[in-house]
Coordinates of C-alpha atoms in Angstrom, one line a residue:
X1 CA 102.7 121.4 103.0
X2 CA 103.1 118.9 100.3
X3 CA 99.7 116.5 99.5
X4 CA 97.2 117.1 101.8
X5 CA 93.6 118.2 101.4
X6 CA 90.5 118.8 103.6
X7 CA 86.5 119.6 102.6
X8 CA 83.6 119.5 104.3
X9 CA 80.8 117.8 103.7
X10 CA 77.0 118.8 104.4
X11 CA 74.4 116.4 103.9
X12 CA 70.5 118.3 103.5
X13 CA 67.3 117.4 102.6
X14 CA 68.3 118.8 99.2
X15 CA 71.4 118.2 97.4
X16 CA 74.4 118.2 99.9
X17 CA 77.5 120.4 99.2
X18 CA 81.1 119.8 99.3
X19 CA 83.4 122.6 100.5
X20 CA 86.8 122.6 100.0
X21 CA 89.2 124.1 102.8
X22 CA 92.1 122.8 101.6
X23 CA 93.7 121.2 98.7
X24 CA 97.6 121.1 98.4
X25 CA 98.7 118.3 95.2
X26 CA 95.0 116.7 94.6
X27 CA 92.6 117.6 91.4
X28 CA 89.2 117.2 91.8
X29 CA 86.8 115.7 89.0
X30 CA 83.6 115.6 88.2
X31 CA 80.7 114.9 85.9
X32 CA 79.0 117.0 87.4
X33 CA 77.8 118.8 90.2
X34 CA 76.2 115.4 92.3
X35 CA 79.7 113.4 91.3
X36 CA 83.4 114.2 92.0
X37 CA 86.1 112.3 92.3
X38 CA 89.5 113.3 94.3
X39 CA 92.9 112.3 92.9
X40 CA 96.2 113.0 93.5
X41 CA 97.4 115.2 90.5
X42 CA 99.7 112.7 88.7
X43 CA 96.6 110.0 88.6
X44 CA 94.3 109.3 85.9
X45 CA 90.8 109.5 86.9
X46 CA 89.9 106.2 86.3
X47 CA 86.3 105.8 86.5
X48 CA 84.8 109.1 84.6
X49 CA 84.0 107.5 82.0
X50 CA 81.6 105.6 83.8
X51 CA 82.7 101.9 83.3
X52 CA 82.1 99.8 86.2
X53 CA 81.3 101.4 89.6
X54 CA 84.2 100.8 91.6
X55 CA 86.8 101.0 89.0
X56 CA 88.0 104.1 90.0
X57 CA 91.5 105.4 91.8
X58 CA 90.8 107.8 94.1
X59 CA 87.5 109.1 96.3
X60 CA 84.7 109.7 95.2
X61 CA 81.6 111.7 96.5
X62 CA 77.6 111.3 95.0
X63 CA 76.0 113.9 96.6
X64 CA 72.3 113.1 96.6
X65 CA 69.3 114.0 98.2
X66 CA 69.5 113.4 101.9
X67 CA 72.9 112.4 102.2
X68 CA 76.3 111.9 100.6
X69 CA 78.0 108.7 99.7
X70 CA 81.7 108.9 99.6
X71 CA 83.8 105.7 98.1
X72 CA 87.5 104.5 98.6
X73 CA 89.0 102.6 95.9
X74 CA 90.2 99.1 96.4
X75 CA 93.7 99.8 96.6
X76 CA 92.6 102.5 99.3
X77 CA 95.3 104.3 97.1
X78 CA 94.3 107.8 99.4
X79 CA 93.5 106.9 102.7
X80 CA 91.0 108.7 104.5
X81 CA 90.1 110.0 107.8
X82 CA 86.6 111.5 109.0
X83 CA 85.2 113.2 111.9
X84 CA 81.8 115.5 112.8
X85 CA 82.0 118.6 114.2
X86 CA 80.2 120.6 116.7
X87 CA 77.6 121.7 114.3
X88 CA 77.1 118.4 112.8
X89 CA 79.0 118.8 109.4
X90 CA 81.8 116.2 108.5
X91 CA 85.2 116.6 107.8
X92 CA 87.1 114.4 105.9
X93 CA 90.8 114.8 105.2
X94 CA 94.2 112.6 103.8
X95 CA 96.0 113.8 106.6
X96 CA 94.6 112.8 110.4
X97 CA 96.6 115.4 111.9
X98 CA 94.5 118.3 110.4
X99 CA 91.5 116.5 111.7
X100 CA 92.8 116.7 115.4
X101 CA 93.9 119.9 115.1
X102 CA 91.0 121.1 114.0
X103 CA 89.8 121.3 117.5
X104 CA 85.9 120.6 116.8
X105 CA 85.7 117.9 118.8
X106 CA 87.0 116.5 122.0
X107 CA 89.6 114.0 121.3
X108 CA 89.4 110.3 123.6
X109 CA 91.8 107.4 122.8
X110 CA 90.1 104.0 121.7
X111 CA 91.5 101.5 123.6
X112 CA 90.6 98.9 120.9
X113 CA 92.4 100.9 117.9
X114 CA 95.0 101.8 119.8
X115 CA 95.9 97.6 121.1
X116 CA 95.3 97.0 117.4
X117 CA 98.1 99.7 116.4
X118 CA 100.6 97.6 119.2
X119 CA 100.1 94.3 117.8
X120 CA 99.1 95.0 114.5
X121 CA 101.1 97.7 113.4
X122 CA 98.0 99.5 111.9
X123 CA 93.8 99.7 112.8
X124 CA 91.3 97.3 111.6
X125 CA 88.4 98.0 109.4
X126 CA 87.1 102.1 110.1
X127 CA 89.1 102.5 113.3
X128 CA 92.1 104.8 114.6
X129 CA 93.6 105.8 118.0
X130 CA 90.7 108.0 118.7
X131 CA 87.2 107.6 119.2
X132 CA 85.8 110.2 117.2
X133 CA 87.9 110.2 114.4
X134 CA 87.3 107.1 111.7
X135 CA 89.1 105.9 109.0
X136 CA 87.9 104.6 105.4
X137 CA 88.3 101.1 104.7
X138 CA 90.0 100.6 101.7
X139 CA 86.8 99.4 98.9
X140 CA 84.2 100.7 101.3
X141 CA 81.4 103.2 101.0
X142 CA 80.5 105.3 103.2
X143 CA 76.9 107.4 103.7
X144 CA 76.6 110.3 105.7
X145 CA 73.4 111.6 106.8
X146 CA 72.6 114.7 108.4
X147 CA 73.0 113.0 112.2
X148 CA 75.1 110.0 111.3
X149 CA 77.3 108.0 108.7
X150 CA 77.4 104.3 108.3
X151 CA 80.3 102.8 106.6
X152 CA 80.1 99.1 104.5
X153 CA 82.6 97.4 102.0
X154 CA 81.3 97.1 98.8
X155 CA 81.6 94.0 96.6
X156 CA 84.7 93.0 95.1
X157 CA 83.3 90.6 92.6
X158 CA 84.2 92.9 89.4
X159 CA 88.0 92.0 90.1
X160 CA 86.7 88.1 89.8
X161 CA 85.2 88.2 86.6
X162 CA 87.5 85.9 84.7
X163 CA 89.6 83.1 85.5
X164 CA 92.7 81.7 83.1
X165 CA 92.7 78.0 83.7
X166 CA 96.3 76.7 83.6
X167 CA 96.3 74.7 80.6
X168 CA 94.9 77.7 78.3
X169 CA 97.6 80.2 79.5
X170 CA 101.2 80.3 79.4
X171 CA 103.5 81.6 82.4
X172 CA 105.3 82.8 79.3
X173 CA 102.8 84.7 77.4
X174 CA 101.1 86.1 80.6
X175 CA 104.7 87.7 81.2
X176 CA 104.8 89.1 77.7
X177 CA 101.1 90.8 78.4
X178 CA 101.8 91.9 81.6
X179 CA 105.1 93.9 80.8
X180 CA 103.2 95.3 77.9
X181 CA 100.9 96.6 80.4
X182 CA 103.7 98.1 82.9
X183 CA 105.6 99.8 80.0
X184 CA 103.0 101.8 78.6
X185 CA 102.3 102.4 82.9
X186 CA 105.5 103.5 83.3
X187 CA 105.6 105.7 80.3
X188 CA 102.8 107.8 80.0
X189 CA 103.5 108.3 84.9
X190 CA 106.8 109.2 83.8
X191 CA 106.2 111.7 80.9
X192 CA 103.8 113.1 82.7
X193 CA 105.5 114.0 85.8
X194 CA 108.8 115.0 83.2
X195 CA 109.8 118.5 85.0
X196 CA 113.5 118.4 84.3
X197 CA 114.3 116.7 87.8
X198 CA 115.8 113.3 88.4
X199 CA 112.7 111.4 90.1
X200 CA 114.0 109.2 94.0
X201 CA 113.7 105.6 93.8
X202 CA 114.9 103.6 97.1
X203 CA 116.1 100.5 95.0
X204 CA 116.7 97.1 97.0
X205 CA 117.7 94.9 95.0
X206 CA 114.8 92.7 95.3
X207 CA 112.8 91.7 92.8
X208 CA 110.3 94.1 93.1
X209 CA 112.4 97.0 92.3
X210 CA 114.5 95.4 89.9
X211 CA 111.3 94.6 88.3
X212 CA 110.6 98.9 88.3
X213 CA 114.4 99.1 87.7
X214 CA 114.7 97.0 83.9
X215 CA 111.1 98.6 82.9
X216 CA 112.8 102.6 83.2
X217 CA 116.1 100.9 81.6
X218 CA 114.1 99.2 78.7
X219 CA 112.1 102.6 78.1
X220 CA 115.5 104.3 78.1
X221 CA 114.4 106.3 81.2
X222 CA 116.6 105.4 83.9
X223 CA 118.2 108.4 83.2
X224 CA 115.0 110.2 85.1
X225 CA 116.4 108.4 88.4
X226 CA 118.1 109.4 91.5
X227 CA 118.7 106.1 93.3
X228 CA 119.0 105.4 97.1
X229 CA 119.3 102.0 99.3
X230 CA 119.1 102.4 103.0
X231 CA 120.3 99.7 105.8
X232 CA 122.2 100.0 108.8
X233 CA 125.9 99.4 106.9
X234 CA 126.9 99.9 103.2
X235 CA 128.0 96.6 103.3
X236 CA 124.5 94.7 103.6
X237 CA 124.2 92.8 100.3
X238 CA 120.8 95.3 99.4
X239 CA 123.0 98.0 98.7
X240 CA 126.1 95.8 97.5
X241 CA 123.3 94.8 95.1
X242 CA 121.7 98.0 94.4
X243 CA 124.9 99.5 93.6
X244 CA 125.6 97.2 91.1
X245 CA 122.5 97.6 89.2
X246 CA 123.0 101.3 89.3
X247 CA 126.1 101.0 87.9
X248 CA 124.6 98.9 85.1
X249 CA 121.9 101.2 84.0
X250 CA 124.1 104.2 84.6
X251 CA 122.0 105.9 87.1
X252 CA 123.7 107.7 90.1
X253 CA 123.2 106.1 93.8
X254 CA 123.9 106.6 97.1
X255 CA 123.3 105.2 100.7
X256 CA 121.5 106.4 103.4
X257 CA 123.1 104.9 106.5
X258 CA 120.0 104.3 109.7
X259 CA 121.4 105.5 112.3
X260 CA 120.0 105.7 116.0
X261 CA 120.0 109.7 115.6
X262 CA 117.6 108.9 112.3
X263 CA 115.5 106.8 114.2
X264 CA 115.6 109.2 117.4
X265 CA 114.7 111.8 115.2
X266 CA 111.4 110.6 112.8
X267 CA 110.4 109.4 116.6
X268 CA 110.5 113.0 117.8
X269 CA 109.5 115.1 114.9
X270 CA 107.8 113.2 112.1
X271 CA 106.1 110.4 113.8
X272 CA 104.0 112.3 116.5
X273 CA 102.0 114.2 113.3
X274 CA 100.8 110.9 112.1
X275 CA 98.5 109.4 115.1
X276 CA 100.2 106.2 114.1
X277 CA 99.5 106.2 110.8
X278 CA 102.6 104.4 110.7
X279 CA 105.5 104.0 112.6
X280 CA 109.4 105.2 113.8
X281 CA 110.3 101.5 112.7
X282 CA 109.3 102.4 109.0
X283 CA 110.5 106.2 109.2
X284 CA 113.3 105.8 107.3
X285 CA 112.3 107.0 103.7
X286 CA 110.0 109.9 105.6
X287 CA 113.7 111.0 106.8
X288 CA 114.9 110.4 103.3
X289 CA 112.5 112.7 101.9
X290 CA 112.3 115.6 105.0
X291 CA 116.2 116.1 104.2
X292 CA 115.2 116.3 99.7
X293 CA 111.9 118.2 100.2
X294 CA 112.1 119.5 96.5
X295 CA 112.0 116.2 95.3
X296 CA 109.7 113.5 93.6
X297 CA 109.5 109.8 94.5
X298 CA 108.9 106.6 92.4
X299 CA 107.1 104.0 94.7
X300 CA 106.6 100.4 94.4
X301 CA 104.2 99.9 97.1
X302 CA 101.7 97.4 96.3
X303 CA 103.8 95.3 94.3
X304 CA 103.8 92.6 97.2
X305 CA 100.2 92.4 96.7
X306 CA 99.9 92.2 93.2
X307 CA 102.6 89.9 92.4
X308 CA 102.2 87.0 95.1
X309 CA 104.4 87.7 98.4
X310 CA 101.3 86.4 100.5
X311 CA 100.5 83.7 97.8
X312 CA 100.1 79.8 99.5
X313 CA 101.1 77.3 96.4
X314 CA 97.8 75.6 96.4
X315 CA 93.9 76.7 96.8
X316 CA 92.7 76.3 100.0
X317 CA 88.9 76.9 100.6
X318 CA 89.0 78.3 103.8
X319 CA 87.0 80.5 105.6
X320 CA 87.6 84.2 106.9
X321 CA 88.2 82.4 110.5
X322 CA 91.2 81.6 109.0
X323 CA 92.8 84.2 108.7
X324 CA 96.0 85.0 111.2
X325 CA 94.6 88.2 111.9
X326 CA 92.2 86.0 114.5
X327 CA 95.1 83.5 115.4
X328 CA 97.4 86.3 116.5
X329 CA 94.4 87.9 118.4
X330 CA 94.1 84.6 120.5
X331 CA 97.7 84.5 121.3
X332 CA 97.5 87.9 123.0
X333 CA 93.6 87.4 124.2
X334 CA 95.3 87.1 128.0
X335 CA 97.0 90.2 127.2
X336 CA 94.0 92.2 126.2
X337 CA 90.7 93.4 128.0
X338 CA 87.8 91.5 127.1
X339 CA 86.3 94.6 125.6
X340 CA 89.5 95.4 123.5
X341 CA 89.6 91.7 122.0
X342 CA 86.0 91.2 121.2
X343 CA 85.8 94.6 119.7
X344 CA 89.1 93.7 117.7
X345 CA 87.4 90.2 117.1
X346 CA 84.0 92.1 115.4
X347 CA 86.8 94.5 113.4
X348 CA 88.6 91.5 111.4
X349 CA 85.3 90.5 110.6
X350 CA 84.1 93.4 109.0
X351 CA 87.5 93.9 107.6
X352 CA 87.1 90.6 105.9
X353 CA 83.1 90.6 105.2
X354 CA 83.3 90.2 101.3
X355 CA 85.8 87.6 101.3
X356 CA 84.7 84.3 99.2
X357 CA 86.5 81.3 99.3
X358 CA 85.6 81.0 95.5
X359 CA 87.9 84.1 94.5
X360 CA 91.2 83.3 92.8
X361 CA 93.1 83.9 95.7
X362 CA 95.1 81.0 97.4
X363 CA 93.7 81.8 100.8
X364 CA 92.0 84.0 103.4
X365 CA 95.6 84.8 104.0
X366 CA 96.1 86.3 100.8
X367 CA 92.9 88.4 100.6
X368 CA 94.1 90.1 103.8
X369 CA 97.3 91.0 103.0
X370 CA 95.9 92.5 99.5
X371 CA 92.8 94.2 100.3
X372 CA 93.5 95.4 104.2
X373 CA 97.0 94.9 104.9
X374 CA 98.9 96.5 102.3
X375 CA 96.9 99.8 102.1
X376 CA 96.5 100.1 106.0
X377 CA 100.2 99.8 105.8
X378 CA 102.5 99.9 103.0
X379 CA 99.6 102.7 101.0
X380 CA 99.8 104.6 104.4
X381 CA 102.8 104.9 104.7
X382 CA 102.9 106.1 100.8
X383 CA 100.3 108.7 102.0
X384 CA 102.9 110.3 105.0
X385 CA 105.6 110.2 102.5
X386 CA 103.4 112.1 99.8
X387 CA 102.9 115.1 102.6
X388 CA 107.1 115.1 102.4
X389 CA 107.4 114.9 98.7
X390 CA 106.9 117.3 95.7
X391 CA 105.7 114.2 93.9
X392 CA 104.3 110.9 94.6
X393 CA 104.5 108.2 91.5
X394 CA 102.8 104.7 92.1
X395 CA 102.1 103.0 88.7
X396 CA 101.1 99.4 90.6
X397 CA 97.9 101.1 91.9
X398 CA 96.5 99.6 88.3
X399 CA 93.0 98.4 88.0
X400 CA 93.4 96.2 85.0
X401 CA 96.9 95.3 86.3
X402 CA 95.0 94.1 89.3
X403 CA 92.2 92.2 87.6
X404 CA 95.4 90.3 85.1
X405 CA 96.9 89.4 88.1
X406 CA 93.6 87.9 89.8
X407 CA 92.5 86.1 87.2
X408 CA 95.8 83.5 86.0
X409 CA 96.4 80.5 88.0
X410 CA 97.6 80.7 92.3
X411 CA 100.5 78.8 91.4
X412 CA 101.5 81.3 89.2
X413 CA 101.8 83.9 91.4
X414 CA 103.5 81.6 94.6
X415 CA 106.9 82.2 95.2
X416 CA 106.6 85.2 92.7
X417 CA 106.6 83.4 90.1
X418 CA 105.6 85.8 87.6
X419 CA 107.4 88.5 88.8
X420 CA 110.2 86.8 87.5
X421 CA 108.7 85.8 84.4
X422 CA 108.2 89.7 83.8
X423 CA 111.6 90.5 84.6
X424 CA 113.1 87.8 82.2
X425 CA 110.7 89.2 79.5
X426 CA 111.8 92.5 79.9
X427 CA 115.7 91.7 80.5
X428 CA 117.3 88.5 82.0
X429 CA 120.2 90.1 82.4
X430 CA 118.7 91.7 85.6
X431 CA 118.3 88.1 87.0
X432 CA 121.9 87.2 86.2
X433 CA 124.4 85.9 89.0
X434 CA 126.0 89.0 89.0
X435 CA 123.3 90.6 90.9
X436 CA 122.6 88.3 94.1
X437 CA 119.1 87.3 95.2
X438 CA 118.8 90.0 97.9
X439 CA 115.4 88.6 100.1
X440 CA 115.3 86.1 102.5
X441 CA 113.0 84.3 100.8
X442 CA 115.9 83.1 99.0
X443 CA 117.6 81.9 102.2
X444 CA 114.8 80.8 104.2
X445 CA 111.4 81.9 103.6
X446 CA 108.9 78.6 103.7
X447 CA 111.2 76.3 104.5
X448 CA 111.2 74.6 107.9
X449 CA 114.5 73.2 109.8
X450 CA 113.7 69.8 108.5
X451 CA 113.5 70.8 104.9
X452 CA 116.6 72.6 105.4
X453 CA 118.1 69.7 106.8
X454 CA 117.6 67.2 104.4
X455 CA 119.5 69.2 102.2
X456 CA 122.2 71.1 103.4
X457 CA 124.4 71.6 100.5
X458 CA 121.6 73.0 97.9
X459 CA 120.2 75.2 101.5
X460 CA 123.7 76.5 101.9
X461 CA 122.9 80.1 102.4
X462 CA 120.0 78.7 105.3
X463 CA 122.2 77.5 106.8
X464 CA 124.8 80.4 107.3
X465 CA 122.1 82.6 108.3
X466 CA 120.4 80.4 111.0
X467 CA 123.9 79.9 112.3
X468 CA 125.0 83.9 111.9
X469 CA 121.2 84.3 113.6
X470 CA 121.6 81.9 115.9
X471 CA 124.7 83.0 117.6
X472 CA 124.1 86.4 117.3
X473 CA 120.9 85.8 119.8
X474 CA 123.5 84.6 122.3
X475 CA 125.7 87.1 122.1
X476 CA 122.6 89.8 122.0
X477 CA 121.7 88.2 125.5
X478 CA 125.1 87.9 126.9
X479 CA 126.9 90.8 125.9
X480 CA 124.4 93.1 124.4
X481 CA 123.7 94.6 120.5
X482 CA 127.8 96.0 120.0
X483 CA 129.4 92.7 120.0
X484 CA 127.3 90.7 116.8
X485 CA 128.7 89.2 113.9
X486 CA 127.7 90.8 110.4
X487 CA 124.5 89.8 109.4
X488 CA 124.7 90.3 105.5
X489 CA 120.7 89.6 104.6
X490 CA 119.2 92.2 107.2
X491 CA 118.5 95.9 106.4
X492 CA 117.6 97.0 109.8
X493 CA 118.9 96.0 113.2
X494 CA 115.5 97.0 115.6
X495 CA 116.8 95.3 118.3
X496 CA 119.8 97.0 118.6
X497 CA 118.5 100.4 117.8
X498 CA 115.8 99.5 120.6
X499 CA 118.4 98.7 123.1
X500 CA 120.9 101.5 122.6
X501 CA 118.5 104.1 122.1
X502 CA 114.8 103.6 123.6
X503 CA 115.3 101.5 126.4
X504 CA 114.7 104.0 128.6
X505 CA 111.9 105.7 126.3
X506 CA 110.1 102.2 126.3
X507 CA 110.0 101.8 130.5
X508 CA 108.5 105.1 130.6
X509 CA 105.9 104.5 127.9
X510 CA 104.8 101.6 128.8
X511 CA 104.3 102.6 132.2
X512 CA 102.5 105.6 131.0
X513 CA 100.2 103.4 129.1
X514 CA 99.8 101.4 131.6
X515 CA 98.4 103.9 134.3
X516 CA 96.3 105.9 131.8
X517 CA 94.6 102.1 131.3
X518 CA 95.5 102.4 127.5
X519 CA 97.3 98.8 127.9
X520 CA 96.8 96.5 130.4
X521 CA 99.5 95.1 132.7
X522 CA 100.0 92.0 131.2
X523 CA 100.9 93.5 127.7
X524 CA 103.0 95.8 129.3
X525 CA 104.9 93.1 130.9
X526 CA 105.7 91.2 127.2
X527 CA 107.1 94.4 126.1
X528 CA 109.0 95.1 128.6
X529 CA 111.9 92.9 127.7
X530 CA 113.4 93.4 124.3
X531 CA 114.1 90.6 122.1
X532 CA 117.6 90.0 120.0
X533 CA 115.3 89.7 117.1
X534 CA 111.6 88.9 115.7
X535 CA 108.6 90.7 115.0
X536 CA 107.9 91.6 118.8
X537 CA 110.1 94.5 118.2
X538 CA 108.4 96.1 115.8
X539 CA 105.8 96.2 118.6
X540 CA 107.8 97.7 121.1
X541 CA 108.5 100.7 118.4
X542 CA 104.2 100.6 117.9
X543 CA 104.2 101.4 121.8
X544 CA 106.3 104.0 121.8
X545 CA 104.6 105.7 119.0
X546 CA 101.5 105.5 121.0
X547 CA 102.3 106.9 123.8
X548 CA 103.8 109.7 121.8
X549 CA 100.8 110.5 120.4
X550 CA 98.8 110.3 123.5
X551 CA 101.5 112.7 124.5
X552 CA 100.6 115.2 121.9

């Protein structure tokens, strides 16, 4: 047992108490007595020193007369699960599973979580698979009385303060001040957490971890790294990549192959303990790490957010109604109960309740994808895979990192802009032609057929790839996953896996979910059929893990 932790909270007349029953990798802080905060051990407590209210990392509990508030940070950098027991105390825990096993209180799916999982990938706003157990919002408070808790997002305003019109900042300069701020990060995480053993970093080749990559290199700490790339064949071009840069900053690597027996296995023994948490389609590190339990990990989750992945080139002024969360509701609405959507409907907008159209963000989009999508999933994920590891280092969870980054111009951030700027602050040579653009987003991402089109020789690459993609649908339907040509740009081949190894573990959940009323019949029917590629898969692996949790 790795990083997990569980108290009990007890709300009075007088002041309430906080009991710890567990505590495996956290430190708890307080001022005193009425305010503590919970971190994992390798975090600063941000917030003691009693700047601004929510600039904290971690959770923090105010116990007061009456009841007990307890706070998420923004990044929701710990997530958090809650239920009462049978004699009207709380508990609150990192890891859900402790929760159900806990046995104080009878455990009933929710239909509405557990639809939201299947589409989704992950709950909306406080909710989970079951009724009686609730999550924390990322940036939310929630109160506890003695015979109930309500939970509300608190203002995000503090992260708006400033705003760097374009012609008083340079793209330039703002790289310069932002690396500054990521080295000394990087340095004081990594000297803290120096206990002689090489520290796991799953390196891409993107920019994202190239970005992590030339900061260690620059400090002279690449050293410190034990370097991984997984995909389904060493020759993918993220680990032709990957190996490359190790080989340049002299830091050993090898690759972890996904195999349908990988996937078979997080399914069976890793995913069913966290109530869909996350998923068998995103297992693969959690294997990585079950098989080097002794080991730290470097993680770069919340990079995405911070650096403009979900960034539109342009403000838009829209309004939360805008977001795709409620256009990918409607496409399934025929495919949902009518309690199920309007439930899901009310979730998003609580979810997105503090959203302005006046923040420097490009779009409702954007705001999603920072302040609910990313720590329902990627920080979630970081949370199963700090239960597995000795060690969990994330030195993007940055407050003042965060506000930077929110306060220069959109069109700084589109396209990752200023990612790249960093990178070619810190060392160009890591954005040379000898080291190829690994993402799609190099290839394809925002253009449409017609742009594409209209320029075939500079969209070369497009062009490949909707051909290699293309034909490799055909011969999917035709002649099945063993017979498609080598698709350089993907990592992981869900479809395939799907067919080969889960076709017959998908009839039978979805037919179990179907007659237990979890799904209804319509859903169950556009599942049934796997696809030779897209996004649908992944919710065809959410189904599974469902039904093995209901299993459970």
């Amino acid at each position: 047992m790795k990083h997990k932790f569980l108290v009990k909270i007890k709300p009075s007349k007088k002041e309430g108490e906080l009991i710890v029953i567990k505590n495996h990798g956290f430190s708890l802080n307080g001022i005193d007595n009425s305010l503590i905060y919970i971190n994992r051990k390798n975090d600063e407590a941000q917030g003691l020193d009693g700047s601004s209210e929510n600039e904290f990392i971690g959770i923090r509990f105010e116990l007061k007369s009456g009841h007990i508030k307890v706070s998420s940070d923004i990044f929701g950098s710990i997530p958090m699960y809650f239920l009462q027991d049978k004699e009207g105390d709380f508990l609150l825990s990192n890891d859900i599973d402790l929760l159900v096993k806990s046995k104080n209180v009878s455990l009933e799916c929710d239909l509405s979580g557990c639809n939201q999982f299947i589409i989704f990938g992950h709950t909306i706003y406080d909710r989970t698979i079951y009724k009686k157990i609730k999550q924390f919002p990322p940036a939310a408070n929630v109160v506890f009385t003695r015979d109930s808790y309500s939970v509300e997002k608190y203002d995000k305003s503090f992260l708006f303060e400033s705003v760097l019109p374009r012609n008083e900042v340079s793209i330039c300069d703002l790289g310069a001040q932002i690396s500054s701020i990521l080295k000394k990060t990087f340095y004081d995480k990594l000297n803290d957490h120096d206990n002689g053993k090489q520290v796991l970093f799953g390196l891409s080749g993107g920019l994202d971890s190239r970005l992590t990559l030339s900061l260690l290199h620059d400090l002279g700490m690449s050293n410190k790294l034990a370097l991984f790339t997984y995909g389904f064949d060493i020759n993918i071009l993220e680990a032709q990549t990957a190996k490359k840069l190790a080989g340049y900053v002299g830091a050993p690597w090898n690759f972890y192959e996904l195999t349908d027996k990988k996937y078979l296995g997080a399914y069976e023994d890793i995913i069913p303990n966290t109530h869909c948490s996350t998923s068998t389609a995103h297992a693969h590190i959690l294997n990585y790490l079950s098989d080097h339990p002794e080991s730290s990990m470097l993680s770069t989750y919340f990079t995405d957010a911070l650096f403009g992945y979900a960034t539109d080139e342009h403000k838009r002024y829209d309004t939360l109604y805008d977001c795709d969360y409620f256009s990918v509701l409607e496409h399934f609405r025929k495919s949902l109960s009518p309690d199920v959507y309007h439930c899901t409907y009310h979730d998003i907008e609580k979810a997105l309740s503090t959203y302005n159209p006046n923040m420097n963000v490009s779009s409702v989009n954007e705001y999603k994808y920072i302040f609910e999508r990313t720590p329902k999933f990627h920080i979630a994920l970081m949370n199963e895979q700090s239960k597995l590891s000795e060690n969990i280092i994330n030195p993007f969870c940055n407050i003042e990192l965060l506000k930077l980054l929110l306060s220069i111009p959109v069109e700084y951030r589109y396209d990752k802009k200023i990612l790249k700027q960093i990178i070619l602050e810190i060392n160009p040579h890591f954005l040379s032609n000898n080291f190829s653009d690994t993402s799609n987003q190099a290839v394809y991402f925002r253009k449409d057929f017609k742009t594409i089109l209209k320029s075939i020789a500079s969209n070369f690459g497009s062009v490949v790839l909707l051909m290699v993609r293309g034909i490799n649908a055909l011969l999917f339907k035709l002649l099945g996953p063993d017979h498609l040509l080598f698709d350089k740009r993907a990592t992981e081949l869900h479809s395939s896996v799907l067919h080969r190894s889960f076709s017959s573990y998908l009839s039978d959940s979805l037919k179990r979910l179907e007659t237990n009323g979890i799904i209804t019949p319509g859903l169950s029917s556009e599942l049934a059929v796997i696809r030779s590629f897209g996004n649908s898969n992944l919710m065809r692996f959410h189904a599974l893990d469902l039904d093995r949790a209901m299993r459970k």
